[in-house]
XYZ file of C-alpha atoms in Angstrom:
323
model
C 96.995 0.255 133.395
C 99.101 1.419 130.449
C 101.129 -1.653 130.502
C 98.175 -4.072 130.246
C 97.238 -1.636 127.651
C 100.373 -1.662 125.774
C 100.361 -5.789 126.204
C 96.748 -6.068 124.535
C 97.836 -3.908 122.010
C 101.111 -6.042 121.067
C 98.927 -9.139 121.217
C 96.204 -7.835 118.519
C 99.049 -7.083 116.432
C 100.381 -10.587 116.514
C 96.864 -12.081 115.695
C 96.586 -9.920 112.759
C 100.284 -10.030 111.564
C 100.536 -13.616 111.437
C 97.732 -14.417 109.171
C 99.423 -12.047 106.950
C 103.328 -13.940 107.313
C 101.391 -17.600 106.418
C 100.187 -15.573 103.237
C 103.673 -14.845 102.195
C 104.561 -17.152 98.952
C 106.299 -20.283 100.017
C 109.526 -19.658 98.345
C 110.033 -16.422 99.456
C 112.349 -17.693 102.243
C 113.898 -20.764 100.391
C 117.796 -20.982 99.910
C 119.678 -23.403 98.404
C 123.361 -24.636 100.132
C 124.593 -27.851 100.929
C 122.751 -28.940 103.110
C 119.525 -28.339 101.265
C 120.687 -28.207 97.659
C 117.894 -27.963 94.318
C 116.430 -31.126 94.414
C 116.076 -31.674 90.510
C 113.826 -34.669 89.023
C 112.787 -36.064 85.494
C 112.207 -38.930 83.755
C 114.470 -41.992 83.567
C 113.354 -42.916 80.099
C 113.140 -40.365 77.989
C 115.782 -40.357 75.102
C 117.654 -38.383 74.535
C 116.212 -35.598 77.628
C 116.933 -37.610 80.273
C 117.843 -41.364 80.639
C 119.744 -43.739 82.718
C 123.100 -44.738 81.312
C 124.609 -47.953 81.367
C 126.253 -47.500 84.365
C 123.104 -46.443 85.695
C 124.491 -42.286 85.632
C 121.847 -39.976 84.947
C 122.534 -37.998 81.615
C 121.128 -36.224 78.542
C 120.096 -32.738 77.086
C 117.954 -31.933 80.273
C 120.644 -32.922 82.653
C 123.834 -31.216 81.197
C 120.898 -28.246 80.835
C 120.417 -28.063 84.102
C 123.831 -28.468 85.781
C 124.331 -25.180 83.404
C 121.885 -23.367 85.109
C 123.089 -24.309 88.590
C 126.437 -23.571 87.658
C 125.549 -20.190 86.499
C 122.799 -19.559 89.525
C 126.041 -20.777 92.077
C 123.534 -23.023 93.858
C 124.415 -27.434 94.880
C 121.866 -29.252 93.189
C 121.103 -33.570 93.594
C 119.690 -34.818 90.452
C 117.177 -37.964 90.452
C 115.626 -39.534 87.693
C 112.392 -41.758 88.641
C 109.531 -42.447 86.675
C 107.908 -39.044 84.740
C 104.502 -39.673 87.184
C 106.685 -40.564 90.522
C 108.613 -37.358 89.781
C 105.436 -34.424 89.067
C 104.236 -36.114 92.421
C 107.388 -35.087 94.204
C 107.308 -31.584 92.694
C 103.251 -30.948 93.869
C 104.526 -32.968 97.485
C 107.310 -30.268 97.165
C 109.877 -33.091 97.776
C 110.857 -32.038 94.695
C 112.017 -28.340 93.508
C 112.228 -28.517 89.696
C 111.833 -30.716 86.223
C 111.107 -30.448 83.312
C 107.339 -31.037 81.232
C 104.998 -30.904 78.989
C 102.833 -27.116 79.568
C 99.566 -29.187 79.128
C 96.612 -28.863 81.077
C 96.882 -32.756 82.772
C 100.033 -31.440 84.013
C 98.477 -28.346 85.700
C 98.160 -29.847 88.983
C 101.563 -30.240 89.680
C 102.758 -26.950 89.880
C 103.237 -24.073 87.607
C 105.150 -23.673 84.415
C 108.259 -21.320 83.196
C 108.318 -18.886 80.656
C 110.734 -20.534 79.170
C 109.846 -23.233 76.520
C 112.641 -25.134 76.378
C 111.827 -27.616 73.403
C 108.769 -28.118 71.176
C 107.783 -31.452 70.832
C 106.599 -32.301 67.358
C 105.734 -36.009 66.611
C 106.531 -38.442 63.913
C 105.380 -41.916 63.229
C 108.497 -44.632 63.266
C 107.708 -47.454 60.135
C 109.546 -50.288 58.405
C 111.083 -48.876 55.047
C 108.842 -50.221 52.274
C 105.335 -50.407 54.410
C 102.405 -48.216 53.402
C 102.568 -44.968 55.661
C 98.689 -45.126 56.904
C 99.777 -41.904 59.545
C 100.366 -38.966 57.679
C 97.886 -36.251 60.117
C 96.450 -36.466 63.151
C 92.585 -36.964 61.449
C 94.584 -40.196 60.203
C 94.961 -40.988 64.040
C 91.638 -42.049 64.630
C 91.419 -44.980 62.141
C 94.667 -46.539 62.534
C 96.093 -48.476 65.211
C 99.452 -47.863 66.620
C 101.961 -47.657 69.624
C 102.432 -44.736 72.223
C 104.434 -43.642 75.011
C 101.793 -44.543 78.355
C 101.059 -40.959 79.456
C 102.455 -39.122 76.693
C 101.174 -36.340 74.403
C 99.879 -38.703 72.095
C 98.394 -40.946 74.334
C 96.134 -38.239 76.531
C 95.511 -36.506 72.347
C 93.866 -39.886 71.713
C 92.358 -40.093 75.244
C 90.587 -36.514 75.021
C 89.334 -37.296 71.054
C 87.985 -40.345 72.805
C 90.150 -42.665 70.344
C 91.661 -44.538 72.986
C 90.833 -47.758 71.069
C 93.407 -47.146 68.927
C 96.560 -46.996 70.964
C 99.016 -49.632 72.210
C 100.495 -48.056 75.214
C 104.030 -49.168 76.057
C 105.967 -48.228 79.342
C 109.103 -48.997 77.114
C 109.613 -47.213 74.474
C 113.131 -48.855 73.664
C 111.192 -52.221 73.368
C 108.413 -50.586 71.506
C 110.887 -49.937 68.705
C 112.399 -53.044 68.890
C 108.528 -54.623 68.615
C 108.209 -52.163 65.337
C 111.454 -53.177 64.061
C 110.507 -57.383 64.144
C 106.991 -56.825 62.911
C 105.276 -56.089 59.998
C 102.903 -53.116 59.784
C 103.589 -52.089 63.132
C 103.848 -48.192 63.887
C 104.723 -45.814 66.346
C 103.296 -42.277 67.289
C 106.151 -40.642 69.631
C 107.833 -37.402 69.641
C 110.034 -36.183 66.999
C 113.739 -36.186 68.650
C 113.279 -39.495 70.838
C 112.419 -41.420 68.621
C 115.377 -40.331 66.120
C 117.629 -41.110 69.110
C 116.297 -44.785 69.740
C 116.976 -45.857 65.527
C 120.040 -44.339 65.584
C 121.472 -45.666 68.577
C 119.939 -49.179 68.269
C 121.148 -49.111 64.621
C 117.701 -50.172 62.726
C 118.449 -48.511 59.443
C 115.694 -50.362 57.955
C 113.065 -48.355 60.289
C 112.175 -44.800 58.684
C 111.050 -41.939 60.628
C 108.035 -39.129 59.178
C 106.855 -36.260 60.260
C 103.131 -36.231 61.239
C 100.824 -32.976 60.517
C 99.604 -32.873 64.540
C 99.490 -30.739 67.510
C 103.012 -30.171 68.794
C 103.806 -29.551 72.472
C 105.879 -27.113 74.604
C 108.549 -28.665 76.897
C 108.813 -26.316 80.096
C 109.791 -26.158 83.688
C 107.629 -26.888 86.148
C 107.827 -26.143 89.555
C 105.796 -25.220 92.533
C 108.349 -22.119 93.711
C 107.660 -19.103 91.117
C 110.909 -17.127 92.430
C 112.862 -20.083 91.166
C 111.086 -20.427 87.897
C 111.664 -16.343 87.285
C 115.237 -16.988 88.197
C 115.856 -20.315 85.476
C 114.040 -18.176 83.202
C 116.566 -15.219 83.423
C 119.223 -17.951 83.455
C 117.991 -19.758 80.424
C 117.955 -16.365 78.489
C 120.966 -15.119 78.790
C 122.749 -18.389 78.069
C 120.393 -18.777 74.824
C 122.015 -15.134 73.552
C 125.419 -16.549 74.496
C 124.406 -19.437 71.952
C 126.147 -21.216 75.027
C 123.166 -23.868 74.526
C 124.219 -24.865 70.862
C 126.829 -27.250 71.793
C 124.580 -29.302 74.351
C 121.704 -29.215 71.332
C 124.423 -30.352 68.869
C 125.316 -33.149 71.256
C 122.185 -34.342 72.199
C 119.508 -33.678 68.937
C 122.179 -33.519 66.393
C 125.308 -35.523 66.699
C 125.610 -35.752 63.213
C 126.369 -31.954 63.581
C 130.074 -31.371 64.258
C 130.604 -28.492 66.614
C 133.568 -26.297 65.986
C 133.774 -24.919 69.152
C 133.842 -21.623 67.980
C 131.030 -18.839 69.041
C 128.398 -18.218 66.335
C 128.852 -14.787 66.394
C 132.334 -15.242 65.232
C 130.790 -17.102 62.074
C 128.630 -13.446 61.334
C 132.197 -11.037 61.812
C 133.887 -13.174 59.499
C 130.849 -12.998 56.858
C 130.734 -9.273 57.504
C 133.989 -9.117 56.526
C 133.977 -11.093 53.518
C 131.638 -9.175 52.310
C 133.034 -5.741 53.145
C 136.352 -7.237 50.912
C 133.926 -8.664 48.434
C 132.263 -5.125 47.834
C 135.807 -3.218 48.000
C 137.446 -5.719 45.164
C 133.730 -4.742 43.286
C 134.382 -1.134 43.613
C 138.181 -1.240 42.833
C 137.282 -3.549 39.579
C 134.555 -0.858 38.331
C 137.035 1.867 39.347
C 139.544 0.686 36.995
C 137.018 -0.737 34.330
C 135.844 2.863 34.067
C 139.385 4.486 34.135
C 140.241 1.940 31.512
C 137.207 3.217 29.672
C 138.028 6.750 30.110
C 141.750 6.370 29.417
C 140.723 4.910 25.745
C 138.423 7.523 25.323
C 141.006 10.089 25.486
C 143.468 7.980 23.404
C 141.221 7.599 20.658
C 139.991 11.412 21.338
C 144.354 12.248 20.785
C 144.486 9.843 17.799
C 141.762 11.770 16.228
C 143.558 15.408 17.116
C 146.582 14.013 15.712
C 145.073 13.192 12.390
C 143.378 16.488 12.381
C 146.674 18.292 12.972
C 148.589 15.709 10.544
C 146.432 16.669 7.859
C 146.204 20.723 8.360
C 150.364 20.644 7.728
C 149.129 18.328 5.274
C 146.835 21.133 3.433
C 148.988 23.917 4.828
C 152.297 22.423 2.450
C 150.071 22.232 -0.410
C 149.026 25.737 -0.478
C 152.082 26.622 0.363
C 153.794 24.848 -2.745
C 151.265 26.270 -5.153
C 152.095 29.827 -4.137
């Protein structure tokens, strides 16, 4: 009797305990090795983030980024660029374990979003040099025609104002400039950075890039597995306060930048000590500016005994003489 008792017992226990383990988040268990390494996943077409080279390598900011943070975590990682709406559908299928997004709300489905913002996306309008700028804010948006990024900031912007009207949606964005670059009074809404990268790397010097006054977004992770987001974030801090993420920003947003190689905080010791000689030459220069004041003082304070005395022997030989 005790033993079917003890059975029942042990069988309740499993009814209730295992509602309770399906509960548990689903990353609580998940480790990376070999043979299941970080799948990571972005877009192949988004200069100068992440893009297909010529060889058909995947590289840019995102990608050295996040073969960093690997590095640092100790973990194998595969990298796979597809297109941006292929890839968010991988990461909410959970084929995928990380990329990198825009924090907006049409992205919300996919998973959730680091702490971390890893780039702000403001947005500039790419013109031929001499044109009228008809952009200059986003309330200028909604009466002007002019090419964006399918499915980009922009584009949803003018889909939620319900200006859709106004946009020329390109898949190709290199083409796009190209388009802008042939034609007269064409324009193009994109963000800041990419844009930048396309003129300067398909050498149209004639093109001219402006700021526009508009919402900017936040570039974040995004991932369905919050353990891993909490441990990028950590990651992604501490190699910010190592300014180890200068040189890959250097490379990527501002080659015209030369890196020296040498740590930043170098740079603030050496200016620290410039200025510690800077004040010690002050204070030896008023030190001796006011010795050299003093010193004359006391010359001119001697001269002026000396001529006192001179001229009591003076007086004193006189009245001497007369007696």
């Amino acid at each position: 009797m005790n033993n079917h008792y003890r059975y029942l017992m042990i069988f309740l226990c499993l009814l209730v305990l295992s509602p309770m383990r399906a509960q548990l988040p689903s990353d609580s268990a998940r480790v990376f090795d070999r043979e299941h390494p970080l799948v990571y996943e972005d877009a192949w077409d988004l200069w100068p983030y992440s893009f297909l080279s010529p060889s058909g390598e995947a590289v840019g900011y995102n990608i050295d980024l996040i073969r960093l943070i690997c590095e640092e975590l100790d973990i194998p990682y595969v990298i796979k660029l597809k297109p941006t709406k292929k890839a968010l559908e991988d990461i909410k299928s959970g084929e995928a374990d990380l990329m990198l997004a825009m924090d907006a709300g049409y992205h919300s489905a996919y998973g959730q979003t680091s702490k971390t913002v890893v780039q702000i996306f403001t947005h500039s309008v790419l013109h031929r040099k001499g044109e009228p700028l008809r952009i200059k804010t986003e309330a200028d948006l909604e009466h002007n025609r002019f090419i964006v990024h399918e499915g980009s900031f922009a584009h949803h912007l003018m889909k939620e104002k319900g200006w859709e009207a106004q946009v020329i949606p390109y898949d190709d964005m290199r083409e796009a400039v190209q388009h802008v670059y042939n034609t007269p009074n064409e324009q193009i809404v994109w963000n800041t950075l990419s844009l930048k990268w396309l003129k300067h790397t398909l050498h149209f010097d004639d093109l001219e890039l402006t700021p526009v006054k508009m919402q900017h977004g936040e570039y974040k992770f995004i991932s369905q597995q919050p353990v891993l987001l909490n441990l990028v974030d950590e990651v992604y801090a501490r190699l910010e306060a190592e300014d180890k993420l200068i040189p890959l920003q250097n490379k990527w947003f501002y080659p015209e930048r030369k890196d020296s190689g040498i740590p930043i905080w170098i740079w603030f010791v050496v200016g620290a000590m410039i200025l510690l000689v800077i004040s010690a030459v002050g204070y030896y220069a008023l030190y001796r500016f006011r010795e050299k004041k003093m010193t004359n003082a006391i010359r001119r304070s001697n001269t002026r005994l000396a001529k006192l005395r001179s001229e009591e022997r003076r007086v004193g030989k006189e009245c001497r003489s007369r007696w």
